Amino acid sequence: MDNSNNGLASNHVFSRMLRWQLAATAVVAIIALFISGTHASVSALAGGFPVIMGAFIGSKIAQRSDSKKDASSILVNLLKAEAIKILVVVVVLFITFKVYKQLVPFALIVGLAAAALFSGAAISKLDDDTSQIK
Amino acid sequence: METVQFLAMIQAYTGVGIGLIIGLGAAGACIGIGIMCASFLEGAARQPEMIPQLQGKVFLLLGLIDASFIIGVGLAMMFAFANPLLSVVAQ
């Protein structure tokens, strides 16, 4: 198999994942705006933002292993990306809880959960993308 | 005095709960990641030409496995910084 399209394929997967996360967070924020007002909406965005930011930084680190062919080095790079993603999420959440005084905790948790769970939704389109890129 | 005792008890039990949320979540995520990484290495050893396709799937599934842990961390932070149980005593 030709490996020249590896970077393009993984880039497409990561951008699709980020798009799903953004859409999920936006939907939760809009629902929260109608149910509980502006602070709930901002809290939902503040919940989704750390996950999206962590996933973006993690995907940039994971993409560094596109040129590598050794499975163990790819795996180490992916685990490194995941560890940095969790670190970013924890730090940004900590800052959010400390700084934002009018926080609506339930809206934040729902936004966070939506963004975290919908990151896996991109896998449903993964096979279509790889077949198109080939 | 009684109120202070109730507050102290709620905070103590909340601390235990936070530890359990983070600890059990981390344990579950680590077991899941271990199983998936072993499967990835096995798949890569059997069919090295599949590594590029597997790489994207592994990253997405890593995020999905960690989702429960990340949600748990969010809940734990909510109980640590804005504990809703304390408002019951404050009333």
Coordinates of C-alpha atoms in Angstrom, one line a residue:
Chain A
M1 CA 0.0 0.0 0.0
D2 CA 1.1 3.5 -0.8
N3 CA 1.7 5.4 2.5
S4 CA 2.0 8.8 0.9
N5 CA -1.6 9.7 1.8
N6 CA -1.2 8.9 5.5
G7 CA -0.9 12.5 6.6
L8 CA -3.9 13.6 4.5
A9 CA -6.0 10.7 5.9
S10 CA -5.3 11.4 9.6
N11 CA -5.6 15.2 9.1
H12 CA -9.1 14.6 7.6
V13 CA -10.0 12.4 10.6
F14 CA -8.9 14.9 13.1
S15 CA -10.7 17.8 11.5
R16 CA -13.9 15.8 11.3
M17 CA -13.5 14.9 15.0
L18 CA -13.1 18.6 15.9
R19 CA -16.1 19.6 13.7
W20 CA -18.3 17.0 15.5
Q21 CA -17.1 18.4 18.9
L22 CA -17.8 22.0 17.9
A23 CA -21.2 21.1 16.6
A24 CA -22.1 19.2 19.8
T25 CA -20.9 22.0 22.1
A26 CA -22.8 24.6 20.0
V27 CA -26.0 22.6 20.2
V28 CA -25.7 22.3 24.0
A29 CA -24.9 26.0 24.3
I30 CA -28.0 27.0 22.3
I31 CA -30.2 24.7 24.3
A32 CA -28.8 26.0 27.6
L33 CA -29.4 29.6 26.3
F34 CA -33.1 28.9 25.8
I35 CA -33.5 27.0 29.1
S36 CA -31.4 28.9 31.6
G37 CA -30.0 32.0 30.0
T38 CA -26.7 33.5 29.0
H39 CA -24.6 32.2 31.9
A40 CA -25.7 28.6 31.3
S41 CA -24.8 29.0 27.6
V42 CA -21.4 30.5 28.4
S43 CA -20.9 27.7 30.9
A44 CA -21.7 25.0 28.3
L45 CA -19.2 26.7 25.9
A46 CA -16.7 26.8 28.8
G47 CA -17.3 23.0 29.3
G48 CA -16.8 22.1 25.6
F49 CA -13.8 24.5 25.0
P50 CA -11.2 22.5 27.1
V51 CA -12.1 19.2 25.3
I52 CA -11.9 20.8 21.9
M53 CA -8.7 22.6 22.7
G54 CA -7.2 19.4 24.2
A55 CA -8.2 17.4 21.2
F56 CA -6.8 20.0 18.8
I57 CA -3.4 20.1 20.6
G58 CA -3.4 16.3 20.9
S59 CA -4.2 15.8 17.2
K60 CA -1.3 18.1 16.3
I61 CA 1.0 15.9 18.4
A62 CA -0.5 12.7 17.0
Q63 CA 0.1 14.0 13.4
R64 CA 3.8 14.1 14.0
S65 CA 3.9 10.3 13.8
D66 CA 2.4 10.3 10.2
S67 CA 5.8 9.8 8.6
K68 CA 6.8 7.0 11.0
K69 CA 6.2 3.3 10.1
D70 CA 7.1 1.7 13.4
A71 CA 4.0 0.7 15.3
S72 CA 5.5 1.2 18.8
S73 CA 6.7 4.7 18.1
I74 CA 3.3 5.6 16.6
L75 CA 1.7 4.2 19.8
V76 CA 4.0 6.1 22.1
N77 CA 3.2 9.3 20.2
L78 CA -0.5 8.7 20.4
L79 CA -0.3 8.0 24.1
K80 CA 1.7 11.2 24.5
A81 CA -0.9 13.1 22.6
E82 CA -3.7 11.7 24.9
A83 CA -1.8 12.5 28.0
I84 CA -1.3 16.1 26.9
K85 CA -5.0 16.3 25.9
I86 CA -6.0 15.3 29.5
L87 CA -3.6 17.7 31.0
V88 CA -4.9 20.6 28.9
V89 CA -8.5 19.6 29.8
V90 CA -7.8 19.5 33.5
V91 CA -5.8 22.8 33.6
V92 CA -8.4 24.7 31.5
L93 CA -11.3 23.3 33.6
F94 CA -9.5 24.3 36.8
I95 CA -9.0 27.9 35.5
T96 CA -12.6 28.0 34.4
F97 CA -13.9 27.0 37.8
K98 CA -11.6 29.4 39.6
V99 CA -12.2 32.5 37.3
Y100 CA -15.8 32.3 36.2
K101 CA -17.9 33.1 39.3
Q102 CA -21.4 32.9 37.6
L103 CA -20.7 29.4 36.4
V104 CA -23.7 27.1 35.9
P105 CA -22.0 23.7 36.8
F106 CA -24.7 21.5 35.3
A107 CA -24.5 23.2 31.9
L108 CA -20.7 23.0 32.0
I109 CA -20.8 19.2 32.7
V110 CA -23.3 18.7 29.8
G111 CA -21.2 20.7 27.4
L112 CA -18.1 18.8 28.5
A113 CA -19.8 15.4 28.1
A114 CA -21.2 16.3 24.7
A115 CA -17.8 17.4 23.4
A116 CA -16.0 14.4 24.9
L117 CA -18.5 11.8 23.7
F118 CA -19.0 13.2 20.2
S119 CA -15.3 13.0 19.5
G120 CA -15.8 9.3 18.8
A121 CA -18.7 10.1 16.3
A122 CA -16.1 10.8 13.6
I123 CA -15.3 7.1 13.5
S124 CA -18.6 6.3 11.8
K125 CA -17.3 8.2 8.6
L126 CA -13.7 7.0 8.9
D127 CA -14.0 4.1 6.4
D128 CA -15.7 6.3 3.8
D129 CA -12.9 8.8 4.1
T130 CA -10.1 6.3 3.7
S131 CA -11.8 4.7 0.7
Q132 CA -12.2 8.1 -0.9
I133 CA -8.6 9.1 -0.3
K134 CA -7.3 5.9 -1.8
Chain B
M1 CA -22.3 24.1 66.0
E2 CA -24.4 21.4 64.4
T3 CA -24.3 23.2 61.1
V4 CA -20.6 23.3 61.1
Q5 CA -20.5 19.6 61.8
F6 CA -22.8 18.9 58.9
L7 CA -20.7 21.0 56.6
A8 CA -17.5 19.2 57.8
M9 CA -19.2 15.8 57.2
I10 CA -20.4 16.8 53.7
Q11 CA -17.0 18.1 52.8
A12 CA -15.3 15.0 54.1
Y13 CA -17.6 12.6 52.2
T14 CA -17.4 14.7 49.1
G15 CA -13.6 14.4 49.3
V16 CA -14.0 10.6 49.5
G17 CA -16.4 10.7 46.5
I18 CA -14.0 12.9 44.5
G19 CA -11.2 10.4 45.1
L20 CA -13.4 7.5 44.0
I21 CA -14.7 9.3 40.9
I22 CA -11.1 10.1 39.7
G23 CA -9.5 6.9 40.9
L24 CA -12.1 4.5 39.4
G25 CA -12.4 6.5 36.2
A26 CA -8.6 6.5 35.8
A27 CA -8.4 2.8 36.5
G28 CA -11.2 2.0 33.9
A29 CA -9.6 4.3 31.3
C30 CA -6.2 2.7 31.8
I31 CA -7.6 -0.9 31.5
G32 CA -9.4 0.1 28.3
I33 CA -6.4 1.9 26.8
G34 CA -4.2 -1.1 27.7
I35 CA -6.5 -3.5 25.9
M36 CA -6.8 -1.3 22.8
C37 CA -3.0 -0.6 22.6
A38 CA -2.4 -4.4 22.8
S39 CA -4.8 -5.0 20.0
F40 CA -3.2 -2.2 17.9
L41 CA 0.2 -3.7 18.3
E42 CA -1.1 -7.2 17.5
G43 CA -2.9 -5.9 14.4
A44 CA 0.2 -3.9 13.3
A45 CA 2.3 -7.0 13.7
R46 CA -0.1 -9.2 11.7
Q47 CA -0.7 -6.6 9.0
P48 CA 1.9 -3.8 9.0
E49 CA 0.2 -2.2 5.9
M50 CA -2.9 -1.5 8.0
I51 CA -1.0 0.8 10.4
P52 CA -2.0 4.1 8.7
Q53 CA -5.7 3.2 8.9
L54 CA -5.5 1.9 12.4
Q55 CA -3.7 5.1 13.6
G56 CA -6.7 7.4 13.2
K57 CA -9.1 4.9 14.7
V58 CA -6.8 4.4 17.7
F59 CA -6.7 8.1 18.3
L60 CA -10.5 8.5 18.1
L61 CA -11.1 5.5 20.3
L62 CA -8.5 6.8 22.8
G63 CA -10.6 9.9 23.1
L64 CA -13.8 7.8 23.5
I65 CA -12.3 5.7 26.2
D66 CA -11.0 8.8 28.0
A67 CA -14.4 10.5 27.7
S68 CA -15.7 8.9 30.8
F69 CA -12.6 9.9 32.7
I70 CA -12.8 13.5 31.5
I71 CA -16.5 13.7 32.4
G72 CA -15.5 12.3 35.8
V73 CA -12.8 14.9 36.3
G74 CA -15.4 17.6 35.4
L75 CA -17.8 16.2 37.9
A76 CA -15.1 16.0 40.6
M77 CA -14.1 19.6 39.9
M78 CA -17.7 20.6 40.2
F79 CA -18.0 18.9 43.6
A80 CA -14.6 20.4 44.7
F81 CA -15.3 24.1 43.6
A82 CA -19.1 24.5 43.5
N83 CA -20.4 21.7 45.7
P84 CA -24.3 21.7 45.3
L85 CA -24.6 19.5 48.5
L86 CA -23.4 22.4 50.7
S87 CA -26.4 24.5 49.8
V88 CA -28.7 22.1 51.6
V89 CA -27.1 22.9 54.9
A90 CA -26.8 26.6 54.2
Q91 CA -30.6 26.9 53.8

